[in-house]
Each structure stands twice: as structure tokens, then as C-alpha cells.
mmCIF file with all atom_site columns, C-alpha atoms in Angstrom:
data_model
loop_
_atom_site.group_PDB
_atom_site.id
_atom_site.type_symbol
_atom_site.label_atom_id
_atom_site.label_alt_id
_atom_site.label_comp_id
_atom_site.label_asym_id
_atom_site.label_entity_id
_atom_site.label_seq_id
_atom_site.pdbx_PDB_ins_code
_atom_site.Cartn_x
_atom_site.Cartn_y
_atom_site.Cartn_z
_atom_site.occupancy
_atom_site.B_iso_or_equiv
_atom_site.pdbx_formal_charge
_atom_site.auth_seq_id
_atom_site.auth_comp_id
_atom_site.auth_asym_id
_atom_site.auth_atom_id
_atom_site.pdbx_PDB_model_num
ATOM 1   C CA . UNK A 1 1   ? 3.879   -2.805  27.014 1.00 0.00 ? 1   UNK A CA 1
ATOM 2   C CA . UNK A 1 2   ? 1.230   -4.313  24.671 1.00 0.00 ? 2   UNK A CA 1
ATOM 3   C CA . UNK A 1 3   ? 3.453   -6.362  22.645 1.00 0.00 ? 3   UNK A CA 1
ATOM 4   C CA . UNK A 1 4   ? 2.359   -9.372  20.409 1.00 0.00 ? 4   UNK A CA 1
ATOM 5   C CA . UNK A 1 5   ? 5.361   -11.013 18.372 1.00 0.00 ? 5   UNK A CA 1
ATOM 6   C CA . UNK A 1 6   ? 4.610   -13.031 15.301 1.00 0.00 ? 6   UNK A CA 1
ATOM 7   C CA . UNK A 1 7   ? 7.009   -15.160 13.598 1.00 0.00 ? 7   UNK A CA 1
ATOM 8   C CA . UNK A 1 8   ? 7.883   -15.449 10.570 1.00 0.00 ? 8   UNK A CA 1
ATOM 9   C CA . UNK A 1 9   ? 6.890   -11.930 9.296  1.00 0.00 ? 9   UNK A CA 1
ATOM 10  C CA . UNK A 1 10  ? 6.868   -13.695 5.593  1.00 0.00 ? 10  UNK A CA 1
ATOM 11  C CA . UNK A 1 11  ? 6.195   -17.279 4.449  1.00 0.00 ? 11  UNK A CA 1
ATOM 12  C CA . UNK A 1 12  ? 6.259   -18.479 1.237  1.00 0.00 ? 12  UNK A CA 1
ATOM 13  C CA . UNK A 1 13  ? 4.925   -22.492 0.884  1.00 0.00 ? 13  UNK A CA 1
ATOM 14  C CA . UNK A 1 14  ? 4.413   -25.069 -1.445 1.00 0.00 ? 14  UNK A CA 1
ATOM 15  C CA . UNK A 1 15  ? 1.039   -26.775 -1.210 1.00 0.00 ? 15  UNK A CA 1
ATOM 16  C CA . UNK A 1 16  ? 2.600   -30.066 -0.101 1.00 0.00 ? 16  UNK A CA 1
ATOM 17  C CA . UNK A 1 17  ? 4.421   -28.167 2.741  1.00 0.00 ? 17  UNK A CA 1
ATOM 18  C CA . UNK A 1 18  ? 4.078   -28.301 6.455  1.00 0.00 ? 18  UNK A CA 1
ATOM 19  C CA . UNK A 1 19  ? 4.773   -25.268 8.233  1.00 0.00 ? 19  UNK A CA 1
ATOM 20  C CA . UNK A 1 20  ? 4.017   -23.359 11.651 1.00 0.00 ? 20  UNK A CA 1
ATOM 21  C CA . UNK A 1 21  ? 3.224   -19.878 12.497 1.00 0.00 ? 21  UNK A CA 1
ATOM 22  C CA . UNK A 1 22  ? 4.160   -18.964 15.917 1.00 0.00 ? 22  UNK A CA 1
ATOM 23  C CA . UNK A 1 23  ? 2.912   -16.021 18.246 1.00 0.00 ? 23  UNK A CA 1
ATOM 24  C CA . UNK A 1 24  ? 4.247   -15.018 21.698 1.00 0.00 ? 24  UNK A CA 1
ATOM 25  C CA . UNK A 1 25  ? 2.683   -12.635 24.153 1.00 0.00 ? 25  UNK A CA 1
ATOM 26  C CA . UNK A 1 26  ? 4.044   -11.721 27.786 1.00 0.00 ? 26  UNK A CA 1
ATOM 27  C CA . UNK A 1 27  ? 1.337   -9.722  28.820 1.00 0.00 ? 27  UNK A CA 1
ATOM 28  C CA . UNK A 1 28  ? -0.523  -12.320 31.210 1.00 0.00 ? 28  UNK A CA 1
ATOM 29  C CA . UNK A 1 29  ? -3.169  -12.387 28.968 1.00 0.00 ? 29  UNK A CA 1
ATOM 30  C CA . UNK A 1 30  ? -5.321  -15.699 29.118 1.00 0.00 ? 30  UNK A CA 1
ATOM 31  C CA . UNK A 1 31  ? -7.054  -15.314 25.674 1.00 0.00 ? 31  UNK A CA 1
ATOM 32  C CA . UNK A 1 32  ? -5.681  -15.630 22.269 1.00 0.00 ? 32  UNK A CA 1
ATOM 33  C CA . UNK A 1 33  ? -6.738  -15.346 18.718 1.00 0.00 ? 33  UNK A CA 1
ATOM 34  C CA . UNK A 1 34  ? -6.000  -16.225 15.051 1.00 0.00 ? 34  UNK A CA 1
ATOM 35  C CA . UNK A 1 35  ? -7.413  -14.141 12.213 1.00 0.00 ? 35  UNK A CA 1
ATOM 36  C CA . UNK A 1 36  ? -6.934  -14.310 8.356  1.00 0.00 ? 36  UNK A CA 1
ATOM 37  C CA . UNK A 1 37  ? -6.949  -10.901 6.480  1.00 0.00 ? 37  UNK A CA 1
ATOM 38  C CA . UNK A 1 38  ? -7.351  -11.106 2.660  1.00 0.00 ? 38  UNK A CA 1
ATOM 39  C CA . UNK A 1 39  ? -6.190  -7.983  0.793  1.00 0.00 ? 39  UNK A CA 1
ATOM 40  C CA . UNK A 1 40  ? -8.278  -4.839  1.359  1.00 0.00 ? 40  UNK A CA 1
ATOM 41  C CA . UNK A 1 41  ? -10.779 -6.989  3.456  1.00 0.00 ? 41  UNK A CA 1
ATOM 42  C CA . UNK A 1 42  ? -11.183 -6.985  7.565  1.00 0.00 ? 42  UNK A CA 1
ATOM 43  C CA . UNK A 1 43  ? -9.964  -9.752  9.568  1.00 0.00 ? 43  UNK A CA 1
ATOM 44  C CA . UNK A 1 44  ? -11.926 -12.774 10.017 1.00 0.00 ? 44  UNK A CA 1
ATOM 45  C CA . UNK A 1 45  ? -11.797 -14.891 13.363 1.00 0.00 ? 45  UNK A CA 1
ATOM 46  C CA . UNK A 1 46  ? -10.421 -18.271 12.844 1.00 0.00 ? 46  UNK A CA 1
ATOM 47  C CA . UNK A 1 47  ? -9.789  -19.987 16.495 1.00 0.00 ? 47  UNK A CA 1
ATOM 48  C CA . UNK A 1 48  ? -9.845  -18.571 20.000 1.00 0.00 ? 48  UNK A CA 1
ATOM 49  C CA . UNK A 1 49  ? -7.978  -20.146 23.037 1.00 0.00 ? 49  UNK A CA 1
ATOM 50  C CA . UNK A 1 50  ? -9.049  -19.245 26.625 1.00 0.00 ? 50  UNK A CA 1
ATOM 51  C CA . UNK A 1 51  ? -7.202  -20.667 29.635 1.00 0.00 ? 51  UNK A CA 1
ATOM 52  C CA . UNK A 1 52  ? -5.085  -22.710 26.766 1.00 0.00 ? 52  UNK A CA 1
ATOM 53  C CA . UNK A 1 53  ? -8.273  -24.465 25.609 1.00 0.00 ? 53  UNK A CA 1
ATOM 54  C CA . UNK A 1 54  ? -9.900  -24.019 22.445 1.00 0.00 ? 54  UNK A CA 1
ATOM 55  C CA . UNK A 1 55  ? -12.939 -21.583 22.971 1.00 0.00 ? 55  UNK A CA 1
ATOM 56  C CA . UNK A 1 56  ? -14.137 -20.729 19.215 1.00 0.00 ? 56  UNK A CA 1
ATOM 57  C CA . UNK A 1 57  ? -13.560 -22.471 16.029 1.00 0.00 ? 57  UNK A CA 1
ATOM 58  C CA . UNK A 1 58  ? -14.982 -20.854 13.064 1.00 0.00 ? 58  UNK A CA 1
ATOM 59  C CA . UNK A 1 59  ? -15.307 -23.908 11.009 1.00 0.00 ? 59  UNK A CA 1
ATOM 60  C CA . UNK A 1 60  ? -11.741 -23.544 9.671  1.00 0.00 ? 60  UNK A CA 1
ATOM 61  C CA . UNK A 1 61  ? -10.580 -26.210 7.340  1.00 0.00 ? 61  UNK A CA 1
ATOM 62  C CA . UNK A 1 62  ? -8.721  -29.148 8.731  1.00 0.00 ? 62  UNK A CA 1
ATOM 63  C CA . UNK A 1 63  ? -5.420  -27.891 7.204  1.00 0.00 ? 63  UNK A CA 1
ATOM 64  C CA . UNK A 1 64  ? -5.060  -25.269 9.558  1.00 0.00 ? 64  UNK A CA 1
ATOM 65  C CA . UNK A 1 65  ? -4.433  -26.942 12.994 1.00 0.00 ? 65  UNK A CA 1
ATOM 66  C CA . UNK A 1 66  ? -4.153  -24.611 15.988 1.00 0.00 ? 66  UNK A CA 1
ATOM 67  C CA . UNK A 1 67  ? -2.225  -25.278 19.434 1.00 0.00 ? 67  UNK A CA 1
ATOM 68  C CA . UNK A 1 68  ? -1.438  -23.689 22.610 1.00 0.00 ? 68  UNK A CA 1
ATOM 69  C CA . UNK A 1 69  ? 1.184   -25.186 24.463 1.00 0.00 ? 69  UNK A CA 1
ATOM 70  C CA . UNK A 1 70  ? 0.974   -22.529 27.048 1.00 0.00 ? 70  UNK A CA 1
ATOM 71  C CA . UNK A 1 71  ? -0.812  -19.486 28.106 1.00 0.00 ? 71  UNK A CA 1
ATOM 72  C CA . UNK A 1 72  ? 2.085   -17.348 26.436 1.00 0.00 ? 72  UNK A CA 1
ATOM 73  C CA . UNK A 1 73  ? 2.397   -19.391 23.320 1.00 0.00 ? 73  UNK A CA 1
ATOM 74  C CA . UNK A 1 74  ? 0.097   -19.985 20.285 1.00 0.00 ? 74  UNK A CA 1
ATOM 75  C CA . UNK A 1 75  ? 0.673   -21.814 17.091 1.00 0.00 ? 75  UNK A CA 1
ATOM 76  C CA . UNK A 1 76  ? -0.826  -22.564 13.822 1.00 0.00 ? 76  UNK A CA 1
ATOM 77  C CA . UNK A 1 77  ? -0.134  -25.352 11.846 1.00 0.00 ? 77  UNK A CA 1
ATOM 78  C CA . UNK A 1 78  ? -0.337  -25.410 8.321  1.00 0.00 ? 78  UNK A CA 1
ATOM 79  C CA . UNK A 1 79  ? -0.486  -28.626 5.822  1.00 0.00 ? 79  UNK A CA 1
ATOM 80  C CA . UNK A 1 80  ? -1.333  -28.679 2.431  1.00 0.00 ? 80  UNK A CA 1
ATOM 81  C CA . UNK A 1 81  ? -2.511  -25.588 1.722  1.00 0.00 ? 81  UNK A CA 1
ATOM 82  C CA . UNK A 1 82  ? -4.491  -24.012 -1.095 1.00 0.00 ? 82  UNK A CA 1
ATOM 83  C CA . UNK A 1 83  ? -3.179  -20.925 -3.259 1.00 0.00 ? 83  UNK A CA 1
ATOM 84  C CA . UNK A 1 84  ? -6.459  -19.098 -1.965 1.00 0.00 ? 84  UNK A CA 1
ATOM 85  C CA . UNK A 1 85  ? -5.373  -19.733 1.781  1.00 0.00 ? 85  UNK A CA 1
ATOM 86  C CA . UNK A 1 86  ? -2.478  -16.787 0.914  1.00 0.00 ? 86  UNK A CA 1
ATOM 87  C CA . UNK A 1 87  ? -3.457  -13.696 3.384  1.00 0.00 ? 87  UNK A CA 1
ATOM 88  C CA . UNK A 1 88  ? -2.327  -12.038 6.157  1.00 0.00 ? 88  UNK A CA 1
ATOM 89  C CA . UNK A 1 89  ? -2.520  -14.058 9.466  1.00 0.00 ? 89  UNK A CA 1
ATOM 90  C CA . UNK A 1 90  ? -3.132  -11.884 12.517 1.00 0.00 ? 90  UNK A CA 1
ATOM 91  C CA . UNK A 1 91  ? -2.253  -13.160 15.919 1.00 0.00 ? 91  UNK A CA 1
ATOM 92  C CA . UNK A 1 92  ? -4.053  -11.295 19.079 1.00 0.00 ? 92  UNK A CA 1
ATOM 93  C CA . UNK A 1 93  ? -4.251  -11.719 22.954 1.00 0.00 ? 93  UNK A CA 1
ATOM 94  C CA . UNK A 1 94  ? -6.538  -10.345 25.573 1.00 0.00 ? 94  UNK A CA 1
ATOM 95  C CA . UNK A 1 95  ? -7.163  -10.202 29.281 1.00 0.00 ? 95  UNK A CA 1
ATOM 96  C CA . UNK A 1 96  ? -10.374 -11.860 29.043 1.00 0.00 ? 96  UNK A CA 1
ATOM 97  C CA . UNK A 1 97  ? -11.297 -10.915 32.633 1.00 0.00 ? 97  UNK A CA 1
ATOM 98  C CA . UNK A 1 98  ? -11.683 -7.078  32.237 1.00 0.00 ? 98  UNK A CA 1
ATOM 99  C CA . UNK A 1 99  ? -15.010 -5.109  31.018 1.00 0.00 ? 99  UNK A CA 1
ATOM 100 C CA . UNK A 1 100 ? -13.270 -4.014  28.034 1.00 0.00 ? 100 UNK A CA 1
ATOM 101 C CA . UNK A 1 101 ? -11.295 -7.427  26.669 1.00 0.00 ? 101 UNK A CA 1
ATOM 102 C CA . UNK A 1 102 ? -9.089  -5.402  24.444 1.00 0.00 ? 102 UNK A CA 1
ATOM 103 C CA . UNK A 1 103 ? -7.503  -7.232  21.739 1.00 0.00 ? 103 UNK A CA 1
ATOM 104 C CA . UNK A 1 104 ? -3.684  -6.555  21.162 1.00 0.00 ? 104 UNK A CA 1
ATOM 105 C CA . UNK A 1 105 ? -2.767  -7.832  17.718 1.00 0.00 ? 105 UNK A CA 1
ATOM 106 C CA . UNK A 1 106 ? 0.991   -8.840  16.302 1.00 0.00 ? 106 UNK A CA 1
ATOM 107 C CA . UNK A 1 107 ? 2.187   -7.493  13.137 1.00 0.00 ? 107 UNK A CA 1
ATOM 108 C CA . UNK A 1 108 ? 1.225   -10.774 11.156 1.00 0.00 ? 108 UNK A CA 1
ATOM 109 C CA . UNK A 1 109 ? 2.843   -13.095 9.085  1.00 0.00 ? 109 UNK A CA 1
ATOM 110 C CA . UNK A 1 110 ? 2.312   -12.534 5.139  1.00 0.00 ? 110 UNK A CA 1
ATOM 111 C CA . UNK A 1 111 ? 1.531   -16.134 3.645  1.00 0.00 ? 111 UNK A CA 1
ATOM 112 C CA . UNK A 1 112 ? 2.114   -17.115 0.027  1.00 0.00 ? 112 UNK A CA 1
ATOM 113 C CA . UNK A 1 113 ? 1.088   -20.543 -0.756 1.00 0.00 ? 113 UNK A CA 1
ATOM 114 C CA . UNK A 1 114 ? 2.388   -21.587 -4.255 1.00 0.00 ? 114 UNK A CA 1
ATOM 115 C CA . UNK B 2 1   ? -26.740 -9.275  8.059  1.00 0.00 ? 1   UNK B CA 1
ATOM 116 C CA . UNK B 2 2   ? -23.940 -6.494  8.538  1.00 0.00 ? 2   UNK B CA 1
ATOM 117 C CA . UNK B 2 3   ? -23.345 -5.446  12.158 1.00 0.00 ? 3   UNK B CA 1
ATOM 118 C CA . UNK B 2 4   ? -20.516 -3.113  11.441 1.00 0.00 ? 4   UNK B CA 1
ATOM 119 C CA . UNK B 2 5   ? -21.024 -0.495  9.000  1.00 0.00 ? 5   UNK B CA 1
ATOM 120 C CA . UNK B 2 6   ? -18.269 1.751   7.650  1.00 0.00 ? 6   UNK B CA 1
ATOM 121 C CA . UNK B 2 7   ? -19.765 3.911   4.739  1.00 0.00 ? 7   UNK B CA 1
ATOM 122 C CA . UNK B 2 8   ? -16.591 5.720   3.253  1.00 0.00 ? 8   UNK B CA 1
ATOM 123 C CA . UNK B 2 9   ? -14.056 3.838   1.721  1.00 0.00 ? 9   UNK B CA 1
ATOM 124 C CA . UNK B 2 10  ? -11.864 6.451   1.257  1.00 0.00 ? 10  UNK B CA 1
ATOM 125 C CA . UNK B 2 11  ? -11.287 9.868   2.841  1.00 0.00 ? 11  UNK B CA 1
ATOM 126 C CA . UNK B 2 12  ? -8.655  12.189  1.873  1.00 0.00 ? 12  UNK B CA 1
ATOM 127 C CA . UNK B 2 13  ? -7.867  14.972  4.446  1.00 0.00 ? 13  UNK B CA 1
ATOM 128 C CA . UNK B 2 14  ? -5.089  17.882  4.544  1.00 0.00 ? 14  UNK B CA 1
ATOM 129 C CA . UNK B 2 15  ? -2.502  17.640  7.309  1.00 0.00 ? 15  UNK B CA 1
ATOM 130 C CA . UNK B 2 16  ? -3.491  19.503  10.692 1.00 0.00 ? 16  UNK B CA 1
ATOM 131 C CA . UNK B 2 17  ? -7.356  18.996  9.994  1.00 0.00 ? 17  UNK B CA 1
ATOM 132 C CA . UNK B 2 18  ? -9.686  17.063  11.922 1.00 0.00 ? 18  UNK B CA 1
ATOM 133 C CA . UNK B 2 19  ? -11.273 13.770  10.209 1.00 0.00 ? 19  UNK B CA 1
ATOM 134 C CA . UNK B 2 20  ? -14.512 12.132  11.429 1.00 0.00 ? 20  UNK B CA 1
ATOM 135 C CA . UNK B 2 21  ? -14.313 8.258   10.436 1.00 0.00 ? 21  UNK B CA 1
ATOM 136 C CA . UNK B 2 22  ? -18.130 7.298   10.268 1.00 0.00 ? 22  UNK B CA 1
ATOM 137 C CA . UNK B 2 23  ? -19.215 3.888   11.945 1.00 0.00 ? 23  UNK B CA 1
ATOM 138 C CA . UNK B 2 24  ? -22.594 2.464   12.550 1.00 0.00 ? 24  UNK B CA 1
ATOM 139 C CA . UNK B 2 25  ? -23.618 -1.010  14.022 1.00 0.00 ? 25  UNK B CA 1
ATOM 140 C CA . UNK B 2 26  ? -26.448 -3.506  14.688 1.00 0.00 ? 26  UNK B CA 1
ATOM 141 C CA . UNK B 2 27  ? -27.178 -5.290  17.716 1.00 0.00 ? 27  UNK B CA 1
ATOM 142 C CA . UNK B 2 28  ? -29.692 -6.506  20.075 1.00 0.00 ? 28  UNK B CA 1
ATOM 143 C CA . UNK B 2 29  ? -27.685 -7.056  23.090 1.00 0.00 ? 29  UNK B CA 1
ATOM 144 C CA . UNK B 2 30  ? -27.693 -4.523  25.736 1.00 0.00 ? 30  UNK B CA 1
ATOM 145 C CA . UNK B 2 31  ? -23.931 -4.849  26.578 1.00 0.00 ? 31  UNK B CA 1
ATOM 146 C CA . UNK B 2 32  ? -21.411 -4.456  23.893 1.00 0.00 ? 32  UNK B CA 1
ATOM 147 C CA . UNK B 2 33  ? -18.151 -2.946  23.039 1.00 0.00 ? 33  UNK B CA 1
ATOM 148 C CA . UNK B 2 34  ? -16.873 -0.757  20.230 1.00 0.00 ? 34  UNK B CA 1
ATOM 149 C CA . UNK B 2 35  ? -13.187 -0.601  19.267 1.00 0.00 ? 35  UNK B CA 1
ATOM 150 C CA . UNK B 2 36  ? -11.280 1.297   16.476 1.00 0.00 ? 36  UNK B CA 1
ATOM 151 C CA . UNK B 2 37  ? -8.117  -0.139  15.094 1.00 0.00 ? 37  UNK B CA 1
ATOM 152 C CA . UNK B 2 38  ? -5.470  1.673   12.904 1.00 0.00 ? 38  UNK B CA 1
ATOM 153 C CA . UNK B 2 39  ? -3.859  -0.674  10.487 1.00 0.00 ? 39  UNK B CA 1
ATOM 154 C CA . UNK B 2 40  ? -0.706  0.818   8.142  1.00 0.00 ? 40  UNK B CA 1
ATOM 155 C CA . UNK B 2 41  ? 0.587   -0.689  5.007  1.00 0.00 ? 41  UNK B CA 1
ATOM 156 C CA . UNK B 2 42  ? 3.113   -2.682  7.564  1.00 0.00 ? 42  UNK B CA 1
ATOM 157 C CA . UNK B 2 43  ? -0.120  -5.269  8.545  1.00 0.00 ? 43  UNK B CA 1
ATOM 158 C CA . UNK B 2 44  ? -0.195  -4.679  12.314 1.00 0.00 ? 44  UNK B CA 1
ATOM 159 C CA . UNK B 2 45  ? -3.495  -4.135  13.755 1.00 0.00 ? 45  UNK B CA 1
ATOM 160 C CA . UNK B 2 46  ? -2.895  -0.831  16.260 1.00 0.00 ? 46  UNK B CA 1
ATOM 161 C CA . UNK B 2 47  ? -5.814  -0.533  19.076 1.00 0.00 ? 47  UNK B CA 1
ATOM 162 C CA . UNK B 2 48  ? -6.766  3.270   19.556 1.00 0.00 ? 48  UNK B CA 1
ATOM 163 C CA . UNK B 2 49  ? -9.906  3.345   21.361 1.00 0.00 ? 49  UNK B CA 1
ATOM 164 C CA . UNK B 2 50  ? -12.837 1.657   23.278 1.00 0.00 ? 50  UNK B CA 1
ATOM 165 C CA . UNK B 2 51  ? -16.418 2.529   24.171 1.00 0.00 ? 51  UNK B CA 1
ATOM 166 C CA . UNK B 2 52  ? -18.233 0.404   26.528 1.00 0.00 ? 52  UNK B CA 1
ATOM 167 C CA . UNK B 2 53  ? -22.193 0.510   26.069 1.00 0.00 ? 53  UNK B CA 1
ATOM 168 C CA . UNK B 2 54  ? -22.941 1.559   29.570 1.00 0.00 ? 54  UNK B CA 1
ATOM 169 C CA . UNK B 2 55  ? -19.832 4.400   29.221 1.00 0.00 ? 55  UNK B CA 1
ATOM 170 C CA . UNK B 2 56  ? -21.999 7.773   29.886 1.00 0.00 ? 56  UNK B CA 1
ATOM 171 C CA . UNK B 2 57  ? -19.131 9.331   28.740 1.00 0.00 ? 57  UNK B CA 1
ATOM 172 C CA . UNK B 2 58  ? -17.418 9.530   25.236 1.00 0.00 ? 58  UNK B CA 1
ATOM 173 C CA . UNK B 2 59  ? -14.339 7.720   25.367 1.00 0.00 ? 59  UNK B CA 1
ATOM 174 C CA . UNK B 2 60  ? -11.026 9.703   24.444 1.00 0.00 ? 60  UNK B CA 1
ATOM 175 C CA . UNK B 2 61  ? -7.299  8.938   23.846 1.00 0.00 ? 61  UNK B CA 1
ATOM 176 C CA . UNK B 2 62  ? -4.887  11.748  23.040 1.00 0.00 ? 62  UNK B CA 1
ATOM 177 C CA . UNK B 2 63  ? -5.881  12.896  19.609 1.00 0.00 ? 63  UNK B CA 1
ATOM 178 C CA . UNK B 2 64  ? -8.609  10.059  19.324 1.00 0.00 ? 64  UNK B CA 1
ATOM 179 C CA . UNK B 2 65  ? -12.122 10.369  20.520 1.00 0.00 ? 65  UNK B CA 1
ATOM 180 C CA . UNK B 2 66  ? -14.848 8.667   20.010 1.00 0.00 ? 66  UNK B CA 1
ATOM 181 C CA . UNK B 2 67  ? -18.567 10.217  19.305 1.00 0.00 ? 67  UNK B CA 1
ATOM 182 C CA . UNK B 2 68  ? -20.821 7.488   20.785 1.00 0.00 ? 68  UNK B CA 1
ATOM 183 C CA . UNK B 2 69  ? -24.793 8.134   19.953 1.00 0.00 ? 69  UNK B CA 1
ATOM 184 C CA . UNK B 2 70  ? -26.162 5.141   21.478 1.00 0.00 ? 70  UNK B CA 1
ATOM 185 C CA . UNK B 2 71  ? -29.702 5.754   20.249 1.00 0.00 ? 71  UNK B CA 1
ATOM 186 C CA . UNK B 2 72  ? -28.406 6.231   16.542 1.00 0.00 ? 72  UNK B CA 1
ATOM 187 C CA . UNK B 2 73  ? -26.400 3.506   16.833 1.00 0.00 ? 73  UNK B CA 1
ATOM 188 C CA . UNK B 2 74  ? -23.285 5.329   15.802 1.00 0.00 ? 74  UNK B CA 1
ATOM 189 C CA . UNK B 2 75  ? -19.582 5.114   16.950 1.00 0.00 ? 75  UNK B CA 1
ATOM 190 C CA . UNK B 2 76  ? -17.353 7.682   14.832 1.00 0.00 ? 76  UNK B CA 1
ATOM 191 C CA . UNK B 2 77  ? -13.859 8.360   15.618 1.00 0.00 ? 77  UNK B CA 1
ATOM 192 C CA . UNK B 2 78  ? -12.755 11.730  15.402 1.00 0.00 ? 78  UNK B CA 1
ATOM 193 C CA . UNK B 2 79  ? -8.926  12.443  15.047 1.00 0.00 ? 79  UNK B CA 1
ATOM 194 C CA . UNK B 2 80  ? -7.788  16.045  15.966 1.00 0.00 ? 80  UNK B CA 1
ATOM 195 C CA . UNK B 2 81  ? -4.948  17.725  14.269 1.00 0.00 ? 81  UNK B CA 1
ATOM 196 C CA . UNK B 2 82  ? -4.427  15.176  11.521 1.00 0.00 ? 82  UNK B CA 1
ATOM 197 C CA . UNK B 2 83  ? -0.553  13.990  10.575 1.00 0.00 ? 83  UNK B CA 1
ATOM 198 C CA . UNK B 2 84  ? 0.740   12.323  8.054  1.00 0.00 ? 84  UNK B CA 1
ATOM 199 C CA . UNK B 2 85  ? 1.594   9.081   9.969  1.00 0.00 ? 85  UNK B CA 1
ATOM 200 C CA . UNK B 2 86  ? -2.136  8.912   10.267 1.00 0.00 ? 86  UNK B CA 1
ATOM 201 C CA . UNK B 2 87  ? -2.723  7.721   7.010  1.00 0.00 ? 87  UNK B CA 1
ATOM 202 C CA . UNK B 2 88  ? -3.750  4.341   7.233  1.00 0.00 ? 88  UNK B CA 1
ATOM 203 C CA . UNK B 2 89  ? -6.513  1.957   7.035  1.00 0.00 ? 89  UNK B CA 1
ATOM 204 C CA . UNK B 2 90  ? -9.239  2.329   9.919  1.00 0.00 ? 90  UNK B CA 1
ATOM 205 C CA . UNK B 2 91  ? -11.631 -0.488  11.267 1.00 0.00 ? 91  UNK B CA 1
ATOM 206 C CA . UNK B 2 92  ? -14.352 -0.070  13.518 1.00 0.00 ? 92  UNK B CA 1
ATOM 207 C CA . UNK B 2 93  ? -15.364 -3.422  15.327 1.00 0.00 ? 93  UNK B CA 1
ATOM 208 C CA . UNK B 2 94  ? -17.795 -4.608  17.943 1.00 0.00 ? 94  UNK B CA 1
ATOM 209 C CA . UNK B 2 95  ? -17.498 -7.123  20.474 1.00 0.00 ? 95  UNK B CA 1
ATOM 210 C CA . UNK B 2 96  ? -21.091 -8.431  21.848 1.00 0.00 ? 96  UNK B CA 1
ATOM 211 C CA . UNK B 2 97  ? -21.716 -9.636  25.327 1.00 0.00 ? 97  UNK B CA 1
ATOM 212 C CA . UNK B 2 98  ? -19.942 -9.170  28.578 1.00 0.00 ? 98  UNK B CA 1
ATOM 213 C CA . UNK B 2 99  ? -16.499 -10.497 28.974 1.00 0.00 ? 99  UNK B CA 1
ATOM 214 C CA . UNK B 2 100 ? -16.279 -11.679 32.506 1.00 0.00 ? 100 UNK B CA 1
ATOM 215 C CA . UNK B 2 101 ? -16.787 -15.160 32.305 1.00 0.00 ? 101 UNK B CA 1
ATOM 216 C CA . UNK B 2 102 ? -14.276 -17.821 30.837 1.00 0.00 ? 102 UNK B CA 1
ATOM 217 C CA . UNK B 2 103 ? -14.396 -18.023 26.999 1.00 0.00 ? 103 UNK B CA 1
ATOM 218 C CA . UNK B 2 104 ? -13.238 -15.335 24.889 1.00 0.00 ? 104 UNK B CA 1
ATOM 219 C CA . UNK B 2 105 ? -15.582 -13.303 22.713 1.00 0.00 ? 105 UNK B CA 1
ATOM 220 C CA . UNK B 2 106 ? -15.553 -12.707 19.038 1.00 0.00 ? 106 UNK B CA 1
ATOM 221 C CA . UNK B 2 107 ? -14.716 -9.466  17.524 1.00 0.00 ? 107 UNK B CA 1
ATOM 222 C CA . UNK B 2 108 ? -16.724 -8.505  14.199 1.00 0.00 ? 108 UNK B CA 1
ATOM 223 C CA . UNK B 2 109 ? -15.096 -5.606  12.163 1.00 0.00 ? 109 UNK B CA 1
ATOM 224 C CA . UNK B 2 110 ? -16.118 -3.459  9.620  1.00 0.00 ? 110 UNK B CA 1
ATOM 225 C CA . UNK B 2 111 ? -14.986 -2.909  6.072  1.00 0.00 ? 111 UNK B CA 1
ATOM 226 C CA . UNK B 2 112 ? -12.658 -0.411  6.599  1.00 0.00 ? 112 UNK B CA 1
ATOM 227 C CA . UNK B 2 113 ? -11.860 3.339   5.743  1.00 0.00 ? 113 UNK B CA 1
ATOM 228 C CA . UNK B 2 114 ? -8.866  4.139   4.221  1.00 0.00 ? 114 UNK B CA 1
ATOM 229 C CA . UNK B 2 115 ? -7.359  7.759   5.315  1.00 0.00 ? 115 UNK B CA 1
ATOM 230 C CA . UNK B 2 116 ? -4.868  9.557   3.470  1.00 0.00 ? 116 UNK B CA 1
ATOM 231 C CA . UNK B 2 117 ? -3.279  12.693  5.100  1.00 0.00 ? 117 UNK B CA 1
ATOM 232 C CA . UNK B 2 118 ? -1.827  14.986  2.176  1.00 0.00 ? 118 UNK B CA 1
ATOM 233 C CA . UNK B 2 119 ? 0.758   17.715  3.476  1.00 0.00 ? 119 UNK B CA 1
#
């Protein structure tokens, strides 16, 4: 089973709203990732958590706030977003202890900021 | 500098034909990993196949195989007997370094190739 579950699938929010994206995996993976993907572009890494600690932050604006409450769950808190933040947000997880370290992705959350 | 190059923005192939999607990469590391992902219009990124830089044999997974030419720094995806369900965006990606220590590493993607299978 290589399932990564993301909720919600779609989200529309205003620039003054606060919302959260959720990602869950039960594969025992210890690394979890957030990517942002604009239309017709490849995914771009935002954050990486390894063993529940923030490992990589790709200079993401502070209006995006990640959280890893436990090894199975990853959240992305959104506040005061801009219309240009509208994108597909993908979560991924990997074993991080294998030679391959394959990242498995969820189906994403399509975010529209009005 | 672009590390992953996919030169085919779009490809159109007849059903049941084989198709090769090109990918070249640039790295100075001796140890790295190469991946192919499929992204249908639904948005999910589906892992297809992995090739490690030290692997001597080309990777194969069912109808997918990876033509790995290390000296030329290419890692082309070959799909045999294409099906209508293969229509999607395909991304080549690279991870540099060895991931055997705590702290996950970055995956860098190419721009992708949109594959369309015609009946």
C-alpha cells in the first residue's frame, strides 16, 4: 500500500482567511514533503520533515506554516494568501532509510485564492 | 543551471505502439537517483520507476523500462505497448546524494512531457 491521503481535494479561500491542508500516510515513512505546482509546471519543493523535524524550508513565505504533529500526519497552515498562491499543493512521503528513498505522492489539494 | 532536461513538450503516439520519453540530467555527484512519475489530469503524481547511479542493469517495472546511459547522462523512459490510459504528463526527476542519513533530500523535476495516446 503506497497511499498518501490529502484533504480537502479542493479549497477556495479569500485573502483574509485561515485554512489548513492535511496529509496523512500509514506506510511508516519518516520523511514527509510539501510541494507547490502551478499549472503546466513541475512541482516545486516547499518543505521537508524528517523524523517530525523540519529538515528543509525552501525560503517559503511565512504565510505558509507547516506542522508535523506526528510521524503519520503533515499539515500546511495557510494565512493571508495572495491570488498567486493558487496552485495544486502536493504532499509526499518516503522511507528515508532506503537507498531508493522513493517519494509517494497524494492526489493533491487544488487551492484557489480569491 | 537546469539539472533535468526533457526536450519533448508533447508527444502523440498510436495505441499499442512503444514510446520513448527523453530525459537528460546534469550532476557532479557520483551517487544519485533518477525517477519517473506519471501525472494524469486528476493531479496525483504516480511513481513509475527508479534507477540508481550505481545500478548496472536498466530498471524495469512491467511495461515501463528505463534506458540508462550513464556516460551520456540520459535516463529515457520506454513504455511498451502503449494504452489509452497512458495519456498523461510524465516527469523525470533526480535526487542527488545518498539518502542513508537522517534528513530527506530534494527531488528536482524536469519540465515534463505530455503524452497523448491515440486510438
